[in-house]
Structures are given as structure tokens and as C-alpha cells.
């Protein structure tokens, strides 16, 4: 393990099954030991979440565990959930609570009853609601982290951030992180940061591990070209980006009609449907995710091999964030732009663009090996991932390698099982109780 790592940081990394930190994370730890403030600029997929969680751990290690000592501000509920999942994976004594839209404020407030979170992560509006309602005290909160701070400078967001930071009056240390620089450093954070730690042109830049291709077609043939392109991936995970919700629904319907397993993801969907879409993609129940730019930030889904720009990104920053869903950490990836002949490409598109030759005939890839089962109980029923895995192996007769990704929500859960065992398992578990509780088990359609 790296020599700059403390005992508690080492324990967290072991629990996350991470053998060592990268240079960016090491520099961040050293910088935060020497200074109260940090701006870190680093490409997506290089591990920025750990670059602030590890210094945060070191900072709160000796604190009173009954008070909130750090607040992490993120722009989206998806990123709040992701940060919370990483924290839970560390399996340490310090509690974190995630606050975000998609569920009642009262339900979130109840999470503090009998709990003593030291860290709170949330979206600005939801954090303001809870602080003003007195859900938790911030008198001892000495650290604020602003992840993806460039979003905080977007129109209509600065005022909300100003309001939130004014409520965090005890803050002494500030960490700001982003994959792209802003034209001005956020002065509302109220301190002098000095030179940022800038790793955007460093050797860890994913650009060096990403292949870029163009797929030239016509407007009338664009959907068919996309279909042939996705078939050529042989079932490897891919995210298809569109600019509009209507486009996402249109593309997804076309692909499903033609035999591909894919999920749609955009802001107009109900929260439960969005969670299911991400679960199906992450659990390999669907190998294609069709999304607006809501999926361009804050999602860390492993092994995404391909990113497809079905519609052109509206800015260089969005282009960068979309591409950051592939070639994460040390992996390689590929990016594809659907283009029309004679149309000039934006300046932000790399010069290394190659023409991708589509197969003459589309051949459907092998169907997904995993299928999802809906379980009608969740965290509120004291159900854990371990409980579900054990239940499906004992009562469902599955081997360990026939149980896939498990996701537990407040009131329900999803369990991935091998596709060829799905029907038998559902017959076997019907009527069975899990931890003495009767519930329903249903196949997830899609």
C-alpha cells in the first residue's frame, strides 16, 4: 500500500478491494494535509471521489462521532447515491447520510433518528431544506466538498449555492473538484485556493486510452445505422447519448422492436423507473443504455466499452463528460459520432477520428445472460444484499455464480440471476419467506 496512506485510509481501500491509489489521489491527500483548501481538476474516470473521500476520512478520524463534520455538495441525486455507495463500501465506523430528490423530505429526516452521521452528501436544494428545518446541526461542520463545481456556475445555480454556503458558517476547509475547468474560480466558496491541482493533461488522461470513430449516414438512415453499429459490439456494454427525452424514447423503442435489450434513462421518468434502468444496465440485464446527458455526469458504471453520440453534444464540456463514461481508470474504450456527409464537425472533436465501417448485415448479439427479479421488500424491512443472496441460493437452488448484481432500495430490491435459471427460480421461491417475511417475487420486464 502507498506510503502516504494512513491506517484508516488503508482499511477503507482494502474493503473497497483497491490495492493502491493513483498519483492524482496521492497528490490530493498530500495537498489536503498541507492546506485547508483544494481545487482538483481531473478527467472523468480517474477516481476523483476517492481523491476527496480519503482526505476527508483523515480529517474526521479524531472527531466526535455524534456531529456532522463534513458536507458534500453534488449536482445530481445519482452522484449523491454513488458517493454514498462508495462510503458504504468502505465499511467504517463513521456514518454517512445521502439527501436528494425523488423521496419525501420527511422520510429522509427519519433517517437521522437514532443515527449519528458524521458526513452528509446531497444536492443543494435538499441540503438547504434539511438545514433550515433543523434535521441536522452544522455548528461543527468544518469541511465542505463541492463535487463538479463547474455545474455550480451554471445559470440559476449560483444563488442556491450562495444560500447553502452561507448556512455552513463554521466551515474552515473546502475541496472543489471537476473534470473541466470553469472560466472563473467559484468566488462564493470564500477562500483563496492558489493554483489548482490540474491533471487534465496528465498521463492518466483517458483520451490516450480512447479510440474515436465517425459513422457517416443520412438522417433517414440514422436509426438503422445505429442499430447496425450496436449489433457490431457483440453485446459489449454501450451508452447511447441523445439530446432530448423524446429522442431517447424513440431510439429505445426502435432498438427493442429490432431485438436489442436496452434501457431508457432521462429526467422525465419516475425515480423508480430511472433506478431500474440503471440497475438493468449495471447488472448486464440490458447491454445498452439510451440516455440524455443526465447520464454524462456522476455515473460510475464499470466496463462500459462504447459511448455513442447519436446526437451531437451541445458543448465541449458535455462532449468530454459523455466520453468519460468509458475508458475509466486504466481501461480502454471507444467513442462513436453519428455524422452526416458534408456536415462540419465541431472544433472539440479530436483530429484522430476514424471512419467506422458498419457490417453489411446486422447480426443480433447473443442475448443477455442475466435477468432481474423484483423482490417486494427492502431496507425498511431490514433486508440486506447478503440476505437476498443467501435466500436465492438456499431456497432458489442457485449456485453463487448464478446470482448476479443485487440492489436494495428502501421498499423493494432487485436480484439478477442467470437467464436460463429465471423460470425455475421464480417457481421455486413463490410463497417462500425471507427472514420470516412473506413477499412477492416477479420477473422484471423490459
Short mmCIF file of C-alpha atoms in Angstrom, two decimals, residues 15-274:
data_model
loop_
_atom_site.label_atom_id
_atom_site.label_comp_id
_atom_site.label_asym_id
_atom_site.label_seq_id
_atom_site.Cartn_x
_atom_site.Cartn_y
_atom_site.Cartn_z
CA UNK A 15 -12.71 -3.03 2.00
CA UNK A 16 -13.22 -1.47 -1.43
CA UNK A 17 -10.84 -4.10 -2.87
CA UNK A 18 -8.50 -1.37 -4.16
CA UNK A 19 -4.82 -2.30 -3.94
CA UNK A 20 -3.30 1.16 -4.29
CA UNK A 21 -4.13 4.78 -5.07
CA UNK A 22 -3.06 6.62 -8.22
CA UNK A 23 -0.80 9.66 -8.43
CA UNK A 24 -3.70 12.13 -8.55
CA UNK A 25 -5.21 10.72 -5.36
CA UNK A 26 -1.81 10.69 -3.64
CA UNK A 27 -1.21 14.34 -4.56
CA UNK A 28 -4.68 15.26 -3.30
CA UNK A 29 -4.03 13.62 0.09
CA UNK A 30 -0.67 15.38 0.47
CA UNK A 31 -2.15 18.73 -0.61
CA UNK A 32 -5.03 18.50 1.88
CA UNK A 33 -2.60 17.74 4.70
CA UNK A 34 -0.70 20.92 3.94
CA UNK A 35 -3.61 23.25 3.16
CA UNK A 36 -7.24 23.79 4.10
CA UNK A 37 -8.44 24.30 0.54
CA UNK A 38 -8.06 22.43 -2.74
CA UNK A 39 -9.20 22.71 -6.33
CA UNK A 40 -8.70 19.45 -8.20
CA UNK A 41 -9.21 19.18 -11.96
CA UNK A 42 -9.01 15.67 -13.35
CA UNK A 43 -10.68 13.75 -16.19
CA UNK A 44 -13.75 11.66 -15.54
CA UNK A 45 -13.00 8.08 -14.60
CA UNK A 46 -9.74 8.82 -12.80
CA UNK A 47 -11.05 8.42 -9.24
CA UNK A 48 -11.94 11.93 -8.03
CA UNK A 49 -14.43 10.59 -5.50
CA UNK A 50 -11.67 8.82 -3.57
CA UNK A 51 -9.43 11.86 -4.07
CA UNK A 52 -11.64 13.76 -1.63
CA UNK A 53 -13.11 10.94 0.48
CA UNK A 54 -9.67 9.74 1.60
CA UNK A 55 -8.51 13.19 2.83
CA UNK A 56 -11.97 13.67 4.37
CA UNK A 57 -11.55 10.40 6.29
CA UNK A 58 -8.23 11.53 7.68
CA UNK A 59 -9.73 14.86 8.71
CA UNK A 60 -12.70 13.42 10.64
CA UNK A 61 -10.87 10.43 12.15
CA UNK A 62 -10.48 12.00 15.58
CA UNK A 63 -13.78 13.90 15.62
CA UNK A 64 -16.82 13.47 17.86
CA UNK A 65 -18.90 10.91 16.03
CA UNK A 66 -22.19 12.48 17.16
CA UNK A 67 -21.97 15.58 14.97
CA UNK A 68 -21.90 16.30 11.24
CA UNK A 69 -18.33 17.35 10.43
CA UNK A 70 -18.42 17.39 6.61
CA UNK A 71 -20.98 18.21 3.93
CA UNK A 72 -20.51 17.04 0.33
CA UNK A 73 -22.46 19.03 -2.26
CA UNK A 74 -23.21 17.32 -5.58
CA UNK A 75 -25.35 18.47 -8.54
CA UNK A 76 -27.45 15.32 -9.05
CA UNK A 77 -29.19 12.64 -7.00
CA UNK A 78 -27.32 9.98 -8.99
CA UNK A 79 -23.97 11.34 -7.86
CA UNK A 80 -25.21 11.59 -4.25
CA UNK A 81 -26.19 7.92 -4.36
CA UNK A 82 -22.89 6.92 -5.93
CA UNK A 83 -20.82 8.72 -3.28
CA UNK A 84 -22.93 7.09 -0.56
CA UNK A 85 -22.37 3.64 -2.12
CA UNK A 86 -18.60 4.18 -2.14
CA UNK A 87 -18.72 5.25 1.50
CA UNK A 88 -20.78 2.22 2.48
CA UNK A 89 -18.28 0.03 0.64
CA UNK A 90 -15.53 1.34 2.95
CA UNK A 91 -17.35 -0.34 5.87
CA UNK A 92 -16.03 2.03 8.53
CA UNK A 93 -17.46 3.19 11.86
CA UNK A 94 -18.43 6.62 10.52
CA UNK A 95 -21.94 7.06 9.14
CA UNK A 96 -22.98 8.99 6.02
CA UNK A 97 -26.50 10.04 5.02
CA UNK A 98 -27.47 10.90 1.42
CA UNK A 99 -30.10 13.62 0.84
CA UNK A 100 -31.63 14.17 -2.61
CA UNK A 101 -34.85 14.43 -4.58
CA UNK A 102 -37.06 11.51 -5.52
CA UNK A 103 -38.36 10.82 -1.99
CA UNK A 104 -40.15 12.84 0.72
CA UNK A 105 -38.12 15.17 2.93
CA UNK A 106 -39.88 13.63 5.96
CA UNK A 107 -38.63 10.17 5.03
CA UNK A 108 -35.07 11.47 4.86
CA UNK A 109 -35.42 13.29 8.20
CA UNK A 110 -36.45 10.00 9.79
CA UNK A 111 -33.10 8.54 8.73
CA UNK A 112 -31.42 10.73 11.35
CA UNK A 113 -33.48 9.26 14.20
CA UNK A 114 -31.12 7.13 16.26
CA UNK A 115 -28.26 7.74 13.79
CA UNK A 116 -25.16 9.87 14.20
CA UNK A 117 -23.89 10.68 10.70
CA UNK A 118 -20.55 12.43 10.54
CA UNK A 119 -20.85 13.13 6.80
CA UNK A 120 -23.85 14.27 4.76
CA UNK A 121 -23.91 14.21 0.95
CA UNK A 122 -26.69 15.84 -1.03
CA UNK A 123 -27.97 18.16 -3.72
CA UNK A 124 -28.05 21.89 -2.87
CA UNK A 125 -31.82 22.36 -2.64
CA UNK A 126 -32.37 19.29 -0.47
CA UNK A 127 -29.47 20.22 1.85
CA UNK A 128 -30.92 23.72 2.31
CA UNK A 129 -34.34 22.25 3.18
CA UNK A 130 -32.92 19.99 5.88
CA UNK A 131 -30.57 22.55 7.43
CA UNK A 132 -33.36 25.15 7.67
CA UNK A 133 -35.74 22.56 9.15
CA UNK A 134 -33.11 21.63 11.74
CA UNK A 135 -32.87 17.99 10.62
CA UNK A 136 -29.17 18.09 11.50
CA UNK A 137 -26.90 20.71 13.04
CA UNK A 138 -23.98 22.20 11.13
CA UNK A 139 -22.32 24.04 14.03
CA UNK A 140 -19.39 21.60 13.94
CA UNK A 141 -19.21 21.20 10.15
CA UNK A 142 -15.68 22.32 9.31
CA UNK A 143 -15.35 20.85 5.79
CA UNK A 144 -17.38 21.35 2.64
CA UNK A 145 -16.73 19.44 -0.58
CA UNK A 146 -18.21 20.68 -3.87
CA UNK A 147 -18.04 17.92 -6.45
CA UNK A 148 -18.36 19.01 -10.11
CA UNK A 149 -18.10 22.65 -9.09
CA UNK A 150 -18.40 23.81 -12.70
CA UNK A 151 -22.11 22.96 -12.50
CA UNK A 152 -22.38 25.43 -9.64
CA UNK A 153 -21.62 28.29 -12.02
CA UNK A 154 -24.45 27.47 -14.38
CA UNK A 155 -27.31 29.93 -14.66
CA UNK A 156 -29.72 29.76 -11.73
CA UNK A 157 -27.42 27.62 -9.59
CA UNK A 158 -25.08 30.19 -8.06
CA UNK A 159 -27.77 31.79 -5.90
CA UNK A 160 -28.73 28.43 -4.41
CA UNK A 161 -25.08 27.63 -3.70
CA UNK A 162 -24.61 31.07 -2.10
CA UNK A 163 -27.57 30.39 0.15
CA UNK A 164 -26.30 26.95 1.15
CA UNK A 165 -22.74 28.03 1.86
CA UNK A 166 -23.98 30.93 4.00
CA UNK A 167 -25.67 28.33 6.23
CA UNK A 168 -22.35 26.47 6.64
CA UNK A 169 -20.74 29.24 8.67
CA UNK A 170 -18.35 27.00 10.62
CA UNK A 171 -16.57 25.72 7.51
CA UNK A 172 -12.77 26.05 7.55
CA UNK A 173 -11.72 23.71 4.73
CA UNK A 174 -13.06 23.48 1.18
CA UNK A 175 -12.40 20.93 -1.56
CA UNK A 176 -13.62 21.72 -5.08
CA UNK A 177 -13.46 19.08 -7.83
CA UNK A 178 -14.33 18.91 -11.52
CA UNK A 179 -13.39 17.22 -14.77
CA UNK A 180 -13.49 20.55 -16.61
CA UNK A 181 -12.30 23.98 -15.56
CA UNK A 182 -14.63 26.93 -15.13
CA UNK A 183 -13.88 30.34 -16.63
CA UNK A 184 -13.72 31.72 -13.12
CA UNK A 185 -12.98 30.04 -9.84
CA UNK A 186 -16.14 29.99 -7.69
CA UNK A 187 -15.57 33.02 -5.50
CA UNK A 188 -18.68 32.20 -3.49
CA UNK A 189 -16.72 29.45 -1.73
CA UNK A 190 -14.95 32.26 0.10
CA UNK A 191 -11.25 31.49 0.17
CA UNK A 192 -8.02 31.74 -1.78
CA UNK A 193 -7.21 28.35 -3.29
CA UNK A 194 -3.95 29.12 -5.03
CA UNK A 195 -3.00 27.03 -8.06
CA UNK A 196 -5.33 24.10 -8.78
CA UNK A 197 -4.09 20.54 -8.97
CA UNK A 198 -4.60 20.08 -12.69
CA UNK A 199 -4.39 16.53 -14.05
CA UNK A 200 -6.37 17.10 -17.25
CA UNK A 201 -3.29 16.87 -19.46
CA UNK A 202 -1.57 14.29 -17.31
CA UNK A 203 -0.54 10.81 -18.41
CA UNK A 204 -3.68 9.37 -16.81
CA UNK A 205 -5.85 11.25 -19.33
CA UNK A 206 -8.44 8.78 -20.72
CA UNK A 207 -8.04 10.35 -24.17
CA UNK A 208 -4.93 8.23 -24.67
CA UNK A 209 -6.95 5.08 -23.97
CA UNK A 210 -9.94 6.00 -26.12
CA UNK A 211 -10.43 5.29 -29.83
CA UNK A 212 -12.62 7.78 -31.74
CA UNK A 213 -14.76 6.87 -34.75
CA UNK A 214 -17.28 8.51 -37.04
CA UNK A 215 -20.26 6.67 -38.52
CA UNK A 216 -21.38 8.53 -41.64
CA UNK A 217 -25.03 8.12 -42.57
CA UNK A 218 -28.10 10.10 -43.66
CA UNK A 219 -30.94 11.48 -41.48
CA UNK A 220 -33.32 8.86 -42.87
CA UNK A 221 -30.88 6.01 -42.19
CA UNK A 222 -29.60 7.20 -38.82
CA UNK A 223 -31.63 4.78 -36.67
CA UNK A 224 -30.77 1.83 -38.90
CA UNK A 225 -27.08 2.78 -38.82
CA UNK A 226 -27.19 2.98 -35.04
CA UNK A 227 -28.76 -0.49 -34.90
CA UNK A 228 -26.05 -1.97 -37.12
CA UNK A 229 -23.37 -0.23 -35.07
CA UNK A 230 -24.69 -1.60 -31.77
CA UNK A 231 -25.00 -5.11 -33.21
CA UNK A 232 -21.32 -4.96 -34.17
CA UNK A 233 -20.38 -4.57 -30.47
CA UNK A 234 -21.30 -8.24 -29.88
CA UNK A 235 -23.16 -7.46 -26.68
CA UNK A 236 -20.47 -5.31 -25.04
CA UNK A 237 -21.94 -2.54 -22.83
CA UNK A 238 -22.69 0.75 -24.62
CA UNK A 239 -24.27 4.09 -23.72
CA UNK A 240 -26.10 5.96 -26.50
CA UNK A 241 -26.45 9.70 -25.87
CA UNK A 242 -29.32 11.82 -27.20
CA UNK A 243 -30.07 15.49 -26.62
CA UNK A 244 -33.79 15.18 -25.92
CA UNK A 245 -36.10 12.92 -23.89
CA UNK A 246 -38.29 12.29 -26.94
CA UNK A 247 -35.25 11.11 -28.86
CA UNK A 248 -34.32 8.70 -26.06
CA UNK A 249 -37.78 7.13 -26.11
CA UNK A 250 -37.80 6.92 -29.93
CA UNK A 251 -34.35 5.29 -30.10
CA UNK A 252 -35.08 2.84 -27.31
CA UNK A 253 -38.40 1.77 -28.88
CA UNK A 254 -36.73 1.18 -32.25
CA UNK A 255 -33.89 -0.87 -30.78
CA UNK A 256 -36.21 -3.03 -28.65
CA UNK A 257 -38.51 -3.61 -31.62
CA UNK A 258 -35.49 -4.87 -33.55
CA UNK A 259 -34.41 -7.31 -30.86
CA UNK A 260 -31.85 -5.49 -28.70
CA UNK A 261 -32.08 -5.41 -24.91
CA UNK A 262 -31.77 -1.81 -23.81
CA UNK A 263 -32.94 0.62 -21.14
CA UNK A 264 -34.00 4.26 -21.40
CA UNK A 265 -32.87 6.91 -18.91
CA UNK A 266 -33.92 10.58 -18.73
CA UNK A 267 -35.18 13.21 -16.31
CA UNK A 268 -38.90 12.89 -17.16
CA UNK A 269 -39.01 9.29 -15.90
CA UNK A 270 -40.27 8.39 -12.44
CA UNK A 271 -37.46 7.87 -9.94
CA UNK A 272 -38.26 4.16 -9.59
CA UNK A 273 -38.06 3.70 -13.38
CA UNK A 274 -34.73 5.54 -13.53
#
